[in-house]
Short mmCIF file of C-alpha atoms and ligand atoms in Angstrom, two decimals:
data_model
loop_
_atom_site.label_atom_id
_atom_site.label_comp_id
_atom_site.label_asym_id
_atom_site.label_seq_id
_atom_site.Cartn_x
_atom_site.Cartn_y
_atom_site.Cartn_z
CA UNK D 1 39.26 5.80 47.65
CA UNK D 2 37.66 3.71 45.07
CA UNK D 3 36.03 0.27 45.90
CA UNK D 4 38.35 -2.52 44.88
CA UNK D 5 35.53 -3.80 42.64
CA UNK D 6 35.57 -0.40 40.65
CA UNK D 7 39.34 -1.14 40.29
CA UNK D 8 38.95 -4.27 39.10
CA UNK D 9 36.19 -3.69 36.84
CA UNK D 10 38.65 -1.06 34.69
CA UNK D 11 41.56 -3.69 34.85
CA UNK D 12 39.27 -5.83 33.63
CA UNK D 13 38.14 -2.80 30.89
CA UNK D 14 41.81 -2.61 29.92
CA UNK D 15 42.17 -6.40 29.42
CA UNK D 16 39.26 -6.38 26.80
CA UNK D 17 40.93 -3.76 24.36
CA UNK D 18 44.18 -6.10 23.93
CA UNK D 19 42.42 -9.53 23.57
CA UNK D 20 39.71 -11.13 21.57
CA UNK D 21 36.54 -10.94 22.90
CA UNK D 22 36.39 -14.58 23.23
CA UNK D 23 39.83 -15.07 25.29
CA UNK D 24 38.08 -12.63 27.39
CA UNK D 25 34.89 -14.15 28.13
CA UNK D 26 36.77 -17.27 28.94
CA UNK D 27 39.78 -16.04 30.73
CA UNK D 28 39.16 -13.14 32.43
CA UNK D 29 35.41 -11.78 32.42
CA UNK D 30 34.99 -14.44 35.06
CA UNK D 31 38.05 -13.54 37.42
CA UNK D 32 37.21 -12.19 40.80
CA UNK D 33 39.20 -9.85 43.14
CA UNK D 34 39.37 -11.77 46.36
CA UNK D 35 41.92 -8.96 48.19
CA UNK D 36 44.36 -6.40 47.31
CA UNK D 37 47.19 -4.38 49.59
CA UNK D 38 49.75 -1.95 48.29
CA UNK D 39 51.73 -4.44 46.81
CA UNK D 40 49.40 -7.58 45.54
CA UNK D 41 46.19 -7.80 44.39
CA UNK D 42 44.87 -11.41 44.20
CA UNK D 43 42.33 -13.07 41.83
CA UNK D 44 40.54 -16.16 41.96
CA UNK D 45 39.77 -18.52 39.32
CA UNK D 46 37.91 -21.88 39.39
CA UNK D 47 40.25 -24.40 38.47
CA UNK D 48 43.57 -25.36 39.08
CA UNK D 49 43.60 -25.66 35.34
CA UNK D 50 42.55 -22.29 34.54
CA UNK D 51 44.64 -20.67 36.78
CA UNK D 52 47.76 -22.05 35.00
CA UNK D 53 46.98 -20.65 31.87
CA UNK D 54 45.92 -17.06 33.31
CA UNK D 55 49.16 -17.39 34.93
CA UNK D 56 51.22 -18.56 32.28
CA UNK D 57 49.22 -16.22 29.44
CA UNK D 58 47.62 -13.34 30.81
CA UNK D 59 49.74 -12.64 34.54
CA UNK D 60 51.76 -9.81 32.54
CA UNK D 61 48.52 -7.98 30.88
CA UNK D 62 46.85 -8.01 33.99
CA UNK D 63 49.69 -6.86 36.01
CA UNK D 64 50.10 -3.83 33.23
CA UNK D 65 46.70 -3.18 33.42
CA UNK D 66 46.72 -2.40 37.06
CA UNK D 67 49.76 -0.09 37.02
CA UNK D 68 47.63 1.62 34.51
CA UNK D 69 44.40 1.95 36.51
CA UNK D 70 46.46 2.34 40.39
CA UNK D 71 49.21 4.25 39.09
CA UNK D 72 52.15 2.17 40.73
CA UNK D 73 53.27 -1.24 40.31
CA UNK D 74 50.83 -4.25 41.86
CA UNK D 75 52.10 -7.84 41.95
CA UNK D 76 49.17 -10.30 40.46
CA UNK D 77 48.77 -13.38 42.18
CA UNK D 78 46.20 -15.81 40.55
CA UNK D 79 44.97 -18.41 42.61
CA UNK D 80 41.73 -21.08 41.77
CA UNK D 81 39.35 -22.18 44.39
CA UNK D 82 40.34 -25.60 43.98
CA UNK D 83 43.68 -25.32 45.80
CA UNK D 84 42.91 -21.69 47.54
CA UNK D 85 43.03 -21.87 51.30
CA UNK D 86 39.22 -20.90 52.94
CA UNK D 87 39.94 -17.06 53.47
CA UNK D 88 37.44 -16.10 55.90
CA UNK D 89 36.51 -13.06 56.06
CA UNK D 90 36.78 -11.19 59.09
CA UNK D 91 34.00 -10.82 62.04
CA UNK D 92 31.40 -9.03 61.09
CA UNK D 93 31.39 -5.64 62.78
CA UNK D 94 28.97 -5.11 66.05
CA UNK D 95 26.52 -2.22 66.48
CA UNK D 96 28.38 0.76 66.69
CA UNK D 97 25.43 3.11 67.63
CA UNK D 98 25.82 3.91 71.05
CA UNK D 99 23.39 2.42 73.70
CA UNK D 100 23.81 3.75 77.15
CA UNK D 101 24.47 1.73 80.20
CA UNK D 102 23.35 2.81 83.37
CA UNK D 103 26.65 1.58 85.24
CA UNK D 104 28.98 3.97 83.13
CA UNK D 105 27.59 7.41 83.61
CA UNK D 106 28.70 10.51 85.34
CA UNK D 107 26.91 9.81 88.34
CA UNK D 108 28.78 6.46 88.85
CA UNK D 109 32.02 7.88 87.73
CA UNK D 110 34.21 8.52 91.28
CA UNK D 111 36.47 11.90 90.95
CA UNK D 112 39.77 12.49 92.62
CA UNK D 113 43.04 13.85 91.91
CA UNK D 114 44.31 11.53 88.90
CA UNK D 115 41.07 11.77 87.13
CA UNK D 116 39.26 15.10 87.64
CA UNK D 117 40.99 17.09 84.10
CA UNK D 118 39.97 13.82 82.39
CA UNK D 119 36.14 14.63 84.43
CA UNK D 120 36.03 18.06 83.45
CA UNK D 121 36.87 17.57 80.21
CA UNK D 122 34.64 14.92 79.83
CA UNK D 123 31.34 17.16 81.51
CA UNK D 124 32.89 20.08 79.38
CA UNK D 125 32.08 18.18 75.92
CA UNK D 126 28.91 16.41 77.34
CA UNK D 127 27.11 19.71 77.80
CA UNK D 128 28.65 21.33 74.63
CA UNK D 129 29.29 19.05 72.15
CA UNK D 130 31.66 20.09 69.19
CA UNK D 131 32.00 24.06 71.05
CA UNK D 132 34.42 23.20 73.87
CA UNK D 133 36.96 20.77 72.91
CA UNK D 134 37.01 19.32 69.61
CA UNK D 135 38.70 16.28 69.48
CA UNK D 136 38.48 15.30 73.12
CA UNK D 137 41.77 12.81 73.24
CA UNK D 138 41.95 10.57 76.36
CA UNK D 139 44.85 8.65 76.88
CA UNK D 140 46.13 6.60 79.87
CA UNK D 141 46.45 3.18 81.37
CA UNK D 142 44.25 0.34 80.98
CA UNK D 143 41.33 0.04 83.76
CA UNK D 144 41.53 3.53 84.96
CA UNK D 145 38.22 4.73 83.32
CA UNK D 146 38.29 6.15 79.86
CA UNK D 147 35.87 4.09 78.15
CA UNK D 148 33.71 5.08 81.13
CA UNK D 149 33.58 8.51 80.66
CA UNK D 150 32.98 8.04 77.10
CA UNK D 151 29.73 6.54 77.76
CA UNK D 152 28.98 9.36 80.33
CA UNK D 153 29.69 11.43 77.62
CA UNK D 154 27.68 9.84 75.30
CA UNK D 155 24.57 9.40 77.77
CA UNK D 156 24.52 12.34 78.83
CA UNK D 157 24.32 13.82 75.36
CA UNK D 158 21.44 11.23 74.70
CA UNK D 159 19.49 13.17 77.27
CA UNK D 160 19.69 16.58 76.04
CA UNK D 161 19.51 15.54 72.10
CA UNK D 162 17.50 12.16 71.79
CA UNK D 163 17.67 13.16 68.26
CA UNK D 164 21.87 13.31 68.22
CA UNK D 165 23.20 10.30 66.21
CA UNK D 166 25.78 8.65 68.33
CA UNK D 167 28.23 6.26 67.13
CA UNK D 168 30.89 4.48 69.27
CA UNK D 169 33.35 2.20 67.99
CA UNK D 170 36.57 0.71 69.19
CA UNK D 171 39.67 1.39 66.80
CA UNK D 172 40.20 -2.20 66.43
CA UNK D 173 36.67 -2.78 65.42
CA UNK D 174 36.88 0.14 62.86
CA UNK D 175 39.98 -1.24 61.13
CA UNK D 176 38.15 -4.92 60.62
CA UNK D 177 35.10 -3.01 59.63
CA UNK D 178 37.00 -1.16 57.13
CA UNK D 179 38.69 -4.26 55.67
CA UNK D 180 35.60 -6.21 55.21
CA UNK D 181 34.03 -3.06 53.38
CA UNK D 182 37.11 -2.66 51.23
CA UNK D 183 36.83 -6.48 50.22
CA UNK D 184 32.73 -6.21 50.08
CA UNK D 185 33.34 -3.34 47.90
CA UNK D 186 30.86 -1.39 50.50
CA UNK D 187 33.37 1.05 51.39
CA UNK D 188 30.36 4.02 50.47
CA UNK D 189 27.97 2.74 53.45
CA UNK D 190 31.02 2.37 55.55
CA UNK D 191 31.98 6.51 54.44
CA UNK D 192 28.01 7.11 55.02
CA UNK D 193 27.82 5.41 58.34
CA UNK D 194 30.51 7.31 59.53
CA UNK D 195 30.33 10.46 58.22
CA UNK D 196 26.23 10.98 59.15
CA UNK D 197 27.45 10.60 62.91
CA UNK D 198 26.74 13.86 65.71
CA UNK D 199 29.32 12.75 67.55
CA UNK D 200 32.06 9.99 66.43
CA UNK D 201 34.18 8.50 69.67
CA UNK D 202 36.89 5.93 68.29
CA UNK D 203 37.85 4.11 71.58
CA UNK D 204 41.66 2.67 71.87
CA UNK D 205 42.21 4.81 68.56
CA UNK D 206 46.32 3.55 68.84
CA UNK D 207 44.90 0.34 67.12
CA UNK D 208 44.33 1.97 63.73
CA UNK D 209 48.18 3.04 63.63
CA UNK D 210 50.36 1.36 61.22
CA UNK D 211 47.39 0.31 58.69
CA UNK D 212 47.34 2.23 55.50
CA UNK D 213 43.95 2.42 54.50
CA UNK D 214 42.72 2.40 57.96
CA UNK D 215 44.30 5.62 58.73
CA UNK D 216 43.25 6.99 55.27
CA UNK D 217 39.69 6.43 55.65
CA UNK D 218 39.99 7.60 59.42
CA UNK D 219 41.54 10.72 57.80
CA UNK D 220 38.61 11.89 55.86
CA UNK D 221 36.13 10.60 58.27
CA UNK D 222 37.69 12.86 61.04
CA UNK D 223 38.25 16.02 58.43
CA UNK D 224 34.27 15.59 57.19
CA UNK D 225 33.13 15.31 60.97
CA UNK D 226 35.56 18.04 62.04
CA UNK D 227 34.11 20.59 59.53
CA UNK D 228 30.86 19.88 59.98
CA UNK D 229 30.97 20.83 63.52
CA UNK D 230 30.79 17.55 65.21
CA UNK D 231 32.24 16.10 68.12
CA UNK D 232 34.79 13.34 67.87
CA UNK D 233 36.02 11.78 70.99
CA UNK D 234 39.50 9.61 70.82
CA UNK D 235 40.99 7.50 73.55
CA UNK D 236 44.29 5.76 73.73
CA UNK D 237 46.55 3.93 75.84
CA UNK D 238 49.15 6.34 75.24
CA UNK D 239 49.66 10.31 73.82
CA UNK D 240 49.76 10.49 70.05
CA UNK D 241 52.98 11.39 70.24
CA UNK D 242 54.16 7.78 71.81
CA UNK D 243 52.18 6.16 68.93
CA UNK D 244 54.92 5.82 66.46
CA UNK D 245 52.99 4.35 63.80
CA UNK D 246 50.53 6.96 63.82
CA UNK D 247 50.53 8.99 60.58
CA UNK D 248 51.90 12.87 61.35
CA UNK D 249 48.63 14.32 59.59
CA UNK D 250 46.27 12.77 62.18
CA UNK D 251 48.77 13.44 65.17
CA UNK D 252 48.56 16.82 64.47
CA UNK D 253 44.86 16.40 64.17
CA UNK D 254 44.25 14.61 67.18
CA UNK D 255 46.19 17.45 69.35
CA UNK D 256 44.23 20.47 68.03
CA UNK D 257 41.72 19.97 70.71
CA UNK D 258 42.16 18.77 74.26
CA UNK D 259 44.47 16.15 75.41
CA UNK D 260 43.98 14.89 78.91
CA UNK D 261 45.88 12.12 80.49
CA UNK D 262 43.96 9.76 83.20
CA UNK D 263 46.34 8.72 85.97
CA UNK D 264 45.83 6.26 88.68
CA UNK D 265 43.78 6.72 91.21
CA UNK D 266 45.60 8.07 94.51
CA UNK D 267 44.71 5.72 97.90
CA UNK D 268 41.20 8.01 98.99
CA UNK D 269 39.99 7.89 95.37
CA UNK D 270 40.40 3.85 95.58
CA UNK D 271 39.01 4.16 98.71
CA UNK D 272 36.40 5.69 96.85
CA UNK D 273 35.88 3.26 94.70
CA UNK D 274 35.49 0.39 96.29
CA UNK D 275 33.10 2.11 98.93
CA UNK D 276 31.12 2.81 95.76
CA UNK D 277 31.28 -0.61 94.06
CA UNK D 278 30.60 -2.14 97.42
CA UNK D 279 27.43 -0.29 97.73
CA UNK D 280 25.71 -0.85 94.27
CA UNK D 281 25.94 -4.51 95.14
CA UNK D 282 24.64 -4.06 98.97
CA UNK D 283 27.76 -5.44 100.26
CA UNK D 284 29.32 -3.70 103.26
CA UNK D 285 33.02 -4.04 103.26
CA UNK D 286 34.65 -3.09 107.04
CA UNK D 287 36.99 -0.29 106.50
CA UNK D 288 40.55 -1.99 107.24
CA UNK D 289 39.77 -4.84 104.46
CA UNK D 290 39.41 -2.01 101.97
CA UNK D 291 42.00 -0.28 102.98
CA UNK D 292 43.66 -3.36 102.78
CA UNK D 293 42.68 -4.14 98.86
CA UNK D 294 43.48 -0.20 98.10
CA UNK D 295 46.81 -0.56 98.98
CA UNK D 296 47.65 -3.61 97.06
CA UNK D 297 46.25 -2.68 93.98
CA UNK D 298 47.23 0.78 92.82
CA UNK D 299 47.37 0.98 89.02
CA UNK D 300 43.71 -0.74 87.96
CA UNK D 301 40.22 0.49 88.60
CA UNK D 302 38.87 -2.38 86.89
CA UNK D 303 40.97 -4.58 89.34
CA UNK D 304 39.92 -3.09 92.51
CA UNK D 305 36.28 -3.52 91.36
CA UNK D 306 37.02 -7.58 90.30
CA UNK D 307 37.95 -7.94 93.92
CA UNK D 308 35.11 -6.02 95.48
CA UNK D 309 32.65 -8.79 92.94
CA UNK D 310 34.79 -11.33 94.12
CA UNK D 311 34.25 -10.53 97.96
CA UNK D 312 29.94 -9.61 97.08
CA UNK D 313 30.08 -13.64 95.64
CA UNK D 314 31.64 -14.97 98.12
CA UNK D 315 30.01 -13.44 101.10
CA UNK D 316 26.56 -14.60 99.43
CA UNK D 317 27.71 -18.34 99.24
CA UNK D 318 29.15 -18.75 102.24
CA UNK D 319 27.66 -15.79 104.61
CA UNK D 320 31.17 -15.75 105.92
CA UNK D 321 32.39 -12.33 107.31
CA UNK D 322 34.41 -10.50 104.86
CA UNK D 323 38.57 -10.65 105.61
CA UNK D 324 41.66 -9.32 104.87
CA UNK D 325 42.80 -12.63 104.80
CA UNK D 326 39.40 -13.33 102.32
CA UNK D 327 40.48 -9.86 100.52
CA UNK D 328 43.92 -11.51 99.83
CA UNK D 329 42.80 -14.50 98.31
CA UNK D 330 40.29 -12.15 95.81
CA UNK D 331 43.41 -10.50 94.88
CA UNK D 332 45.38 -13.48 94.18
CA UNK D 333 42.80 -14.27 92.13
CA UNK D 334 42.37 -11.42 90.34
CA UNK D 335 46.43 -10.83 89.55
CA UNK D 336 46.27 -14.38 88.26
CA UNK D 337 43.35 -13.75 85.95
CA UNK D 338 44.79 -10.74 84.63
CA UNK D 339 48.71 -12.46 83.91
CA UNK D 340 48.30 -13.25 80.07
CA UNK D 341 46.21 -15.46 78.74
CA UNK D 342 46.59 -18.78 76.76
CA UNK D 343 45.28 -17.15 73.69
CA UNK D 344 48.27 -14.95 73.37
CA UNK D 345 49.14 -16.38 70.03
CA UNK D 346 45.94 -16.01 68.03
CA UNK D 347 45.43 -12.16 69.56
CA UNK D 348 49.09 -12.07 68.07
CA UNK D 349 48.28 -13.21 64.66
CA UNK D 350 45.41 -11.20 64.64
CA UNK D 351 46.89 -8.07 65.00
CA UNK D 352 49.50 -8.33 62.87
CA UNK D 353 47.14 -9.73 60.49
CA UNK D 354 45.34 -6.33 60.69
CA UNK D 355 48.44 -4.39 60.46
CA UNK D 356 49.75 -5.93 57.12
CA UNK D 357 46.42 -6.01 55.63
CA UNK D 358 46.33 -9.88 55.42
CA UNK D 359 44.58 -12.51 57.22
CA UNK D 360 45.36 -14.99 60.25
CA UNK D 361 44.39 -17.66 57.81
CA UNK D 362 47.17 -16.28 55.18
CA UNK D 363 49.83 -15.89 58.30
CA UNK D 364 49.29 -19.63 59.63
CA UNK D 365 49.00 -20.89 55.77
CA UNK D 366 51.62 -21.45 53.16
CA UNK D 367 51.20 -18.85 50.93
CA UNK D 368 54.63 -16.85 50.53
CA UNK D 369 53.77 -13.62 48.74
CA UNK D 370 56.00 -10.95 50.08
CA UNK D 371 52.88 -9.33 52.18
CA UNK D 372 51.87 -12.37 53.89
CA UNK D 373 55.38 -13.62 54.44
CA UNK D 374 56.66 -10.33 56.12
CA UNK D 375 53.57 -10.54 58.05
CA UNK D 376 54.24 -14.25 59.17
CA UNK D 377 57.89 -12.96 59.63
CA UNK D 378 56.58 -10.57 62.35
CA UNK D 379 54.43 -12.63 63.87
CA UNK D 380 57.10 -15.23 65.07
CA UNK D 381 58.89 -12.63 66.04
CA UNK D 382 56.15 -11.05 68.48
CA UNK D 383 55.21 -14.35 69.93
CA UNK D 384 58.73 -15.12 70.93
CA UNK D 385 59.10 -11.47 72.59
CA UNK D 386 55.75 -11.64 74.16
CA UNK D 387 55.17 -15.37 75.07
CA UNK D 388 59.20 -16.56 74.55
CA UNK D 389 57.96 -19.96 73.43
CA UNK D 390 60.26 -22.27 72.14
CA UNK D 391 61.20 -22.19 68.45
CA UNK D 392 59.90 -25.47 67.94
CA UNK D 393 56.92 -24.74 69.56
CA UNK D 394 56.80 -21.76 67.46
CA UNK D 395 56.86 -23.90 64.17
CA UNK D 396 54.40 -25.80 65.24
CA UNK D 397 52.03 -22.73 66.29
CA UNK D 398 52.72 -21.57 62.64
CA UNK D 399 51.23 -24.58 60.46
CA UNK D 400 53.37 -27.10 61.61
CA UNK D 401 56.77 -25.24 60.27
CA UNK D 402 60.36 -26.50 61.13
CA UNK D 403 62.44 -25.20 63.71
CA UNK D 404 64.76 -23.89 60.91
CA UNK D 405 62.24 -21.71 59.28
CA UNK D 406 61.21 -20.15 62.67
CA UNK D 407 65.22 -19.75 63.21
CA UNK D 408 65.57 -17.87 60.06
CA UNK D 409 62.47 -15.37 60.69
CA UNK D 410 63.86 -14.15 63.86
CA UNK D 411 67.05 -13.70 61.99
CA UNK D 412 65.43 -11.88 59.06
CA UNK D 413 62.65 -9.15 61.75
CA UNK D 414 65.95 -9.04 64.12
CA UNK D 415 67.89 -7.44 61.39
CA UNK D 416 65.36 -5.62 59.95
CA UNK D 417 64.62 -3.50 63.09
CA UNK D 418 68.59 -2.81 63.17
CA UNK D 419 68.27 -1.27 59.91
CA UNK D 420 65.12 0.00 59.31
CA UNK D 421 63.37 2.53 61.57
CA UNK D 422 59.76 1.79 60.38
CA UNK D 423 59.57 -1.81 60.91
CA UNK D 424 61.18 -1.45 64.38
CA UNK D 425 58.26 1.38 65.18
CA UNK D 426 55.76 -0.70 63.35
CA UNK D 427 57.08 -4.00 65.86
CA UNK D 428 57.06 -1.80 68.75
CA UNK D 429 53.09 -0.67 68.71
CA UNK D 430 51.78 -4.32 67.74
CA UNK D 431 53.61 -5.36 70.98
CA UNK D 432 52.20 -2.73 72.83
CA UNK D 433 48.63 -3.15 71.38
CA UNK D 434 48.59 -6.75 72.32
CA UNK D 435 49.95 -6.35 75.96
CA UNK D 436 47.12 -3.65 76.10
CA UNK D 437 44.45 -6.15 75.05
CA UNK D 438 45.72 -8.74 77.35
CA UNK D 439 46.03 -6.11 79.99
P1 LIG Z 501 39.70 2.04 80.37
O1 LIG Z 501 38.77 2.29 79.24
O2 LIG Z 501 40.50 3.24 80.74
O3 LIG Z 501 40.55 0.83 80.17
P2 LIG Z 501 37.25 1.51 81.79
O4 LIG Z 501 36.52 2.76 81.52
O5 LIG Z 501 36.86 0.31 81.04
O6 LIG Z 501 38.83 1.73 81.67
O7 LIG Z 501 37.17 1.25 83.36
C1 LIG Z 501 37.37 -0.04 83.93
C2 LIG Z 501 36.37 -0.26 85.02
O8 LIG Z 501 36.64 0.60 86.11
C3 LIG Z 501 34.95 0.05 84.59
O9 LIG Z 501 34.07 -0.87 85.19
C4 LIG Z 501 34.70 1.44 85.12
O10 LIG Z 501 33.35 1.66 85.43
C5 LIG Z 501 35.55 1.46 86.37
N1 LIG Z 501 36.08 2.79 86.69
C6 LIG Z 501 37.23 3.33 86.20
N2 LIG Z 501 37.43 4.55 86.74
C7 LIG Z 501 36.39 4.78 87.57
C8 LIG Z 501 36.04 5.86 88.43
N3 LIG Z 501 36.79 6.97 88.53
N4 LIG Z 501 34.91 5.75 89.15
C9 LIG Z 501 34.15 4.65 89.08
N5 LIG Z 501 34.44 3.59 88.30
C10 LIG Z 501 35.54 3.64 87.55
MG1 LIG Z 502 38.62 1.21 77.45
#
């Protein structure tokens, strides 16, 4: 893929040839690319002035001149920093290289019958990176251990090769990596970064589904690694096969090695568990109060170890012996703190932000290009599914919009997932990637 600057810099070529050098220098030279998708590319231009004669003049050279240099038809919006909205650019990426922890190693990691493939599998490609399964894909349920034995994984292979270069990143992370690059016109350190790695593991990899150039640039990154010989390590809430966005070329890539599934832990392994977590914080837990917490919570390792942190605090501000009845309470707790959060609607926006290649400040804006608009479209239409707020309340969420407006979205993404496959599959994962980030 080219950078969108080198794009822009031959639309810009094109332009010259059919104007006067001085219409140039004044109307265009000065243009800037702020973002592009597969349908729009949009410039920026001082002032409101300007823009309306680039608009009114040159809109139809410059939209000719990037069929020419993309090959397909791009809409050209032109919009002046006068009026434009702030777009800010998304987070700027964290560290990806990977630094161990001490909690989330092998040693720590508690084995029993929903977990052990998932172990062996894991020790398998810790001792021989890239020459026993090649990719490693993990998938299961939230809280059961998978970004655990990634870091095993990964520390493990620190030990033997201090010289290996590590890089962990979660697939969420690597798609708003990728979009800043694209719009930095960086996307050759991004390649670099990723392509130099020993050993690549994309954590919750179902979050790169459904985004274009995400999956694209995850393409070649896994085909360069793959050839080379290096280990890449995938994990996902669910098989590839249940991730219906997923592009066919990388399912097919991501089953050529091992897939393992990690299932909850049966009652001794929670047992287990919350022996173990007791101990690393010197808290001694009497045997019918944990068998009390492992049969209430079944489904979440991360759960059963909230209440056994829960039980270590309280028993050090109050000295008071540790209960079922004190056991309960922790797991009240803990179910509460785990229903969703109050956030719901910006993780919403933010998602399907990522997915349509636009940003939360386009979605809750008033732009209406057909990108951004679809993508506001959608994201009504997931917070009603996933909160069921009010329409009003809705509108409101959504730049102060009216309830009609909100009325007529769910209309519009209702109908379109009768009739069109895609956008109902596309609808389906964001819902599932945001009730897996909540979860
Ligand atoms: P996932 O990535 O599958 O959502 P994590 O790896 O983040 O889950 O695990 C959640 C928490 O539960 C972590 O603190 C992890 O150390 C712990 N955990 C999960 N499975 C085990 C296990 N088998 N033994 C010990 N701790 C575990
Ligand atoms: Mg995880």
């Amino acid at each position: 893929m080219h950078s969108f600057s080198d794009v822009f810099e031959r639309v810009k070529e094109v332009c010259r040839g059919e104007m006067s050098e001085v219409a140039y220098n004044l109307w265009i030279d000065k243009l800037e690319l702020t973002d592009m998708d597969s349908s729009t590319a949009r410039l920026i231009c001082s002032t409101e002035f300007m823009r309306e004669i680039i608009n009114e003049k040159y809109n139809a050279l410059l939209t000719a001149a990037f069929e020419q240099t993309m090959g397909f038809p791009v809409k050209v919006e032109i919009l002046s920093q006068e009026t434009a909205a702030v777009r800010q650019p998304p987070a700027p990426p964290k560290k990806t290289e990977f630094i161990p922890e001490k909690e989330y190693s092998f040693e720590t990691f508690v084995v029993g019958s929903g977990n052990s493939l998932a172990h062996a599998a894991a020790w398998a490609v810790a001792n021989n990176p890239a020459k026993s399964y090649n990719p490693l894909f993990l998938h299961g349920g939230s809280g059961l251990g998978k970004t655990h034995l990634i870091y095993a994984i990964c520390g493990r292979i620190r030990q033997n090769h201090p010289d290996y270069k590590l890089l962990y990143v979660k697939g969420e992370e690597f798609a708003n990596e990728l979009i800043l690059a694209i719009r930095n016109g960086t996307t050759a350190e991004f390649k670099e970064k990723y392509r130099q790695a020993d050993l690549l593991a994309v954590d919750d990899i179902q979050f790169i589904a459904g985004k274009e150039s995400t999956q694209e640039e995850f393409f070649h990154t896994f085909n360069s690694l793959y050839e080379c010989g290096k280990q890449i390590i995938l994990t996902s809430d669910r098989p590839p096969k249940e991730i219906k966005t997923l592009e066919d070329r990388l399912r097919t890539r991501f089953e050529w090695g091992l897939l393992v599934d990690v299932q909850p832990p049966d009652f001794e392994t929670r047992m287990a568990i919350i022996s173990r977590k007791a101990d690393s914080l010197g808290l001694k837990i009497p045997e019918d109060v944990a068998a009390f917490i492992a049969g209430k919570l079944k489904d979440n390792v991360r759960q059963l170890e909230g209440v056994v942190k829960r039980l270590e605090a309280h028993a050090n501000l109050t000295g008071a012996p540790i209960t079922i009845l004190l056991a309960e309470n922790a797991i009240q707790d803990i179910m509460t703190e785990h229903t969703p959060l109050p956030v719901t609607v910006d993780r919403i926006i933010d998602e399907v932000a990522r997915t349509y290649g636009v940003t939360a400040e386009d979605i809750r804006g008033q732009r209406r290009s057909g990108q951004i608009s679809t993508a506001r479209q959608v994201a009504m239409y997931v917070v009603r599914e996933i909160t069921g707020m009010t329409q009003l309340k809705i509108g409101q969420e959504f730049g102060g919009r009216d309830h009609a407006t909100v009325v007529y979205a769910l209309q519009q993404v209702g109908k379109a997932i009768k009739t069109d496959p895609r956008k109902k599959e596309t609808i389906e994962d964001i819902i599932k990637n945001i009730r897996n980030l909540n979860g």
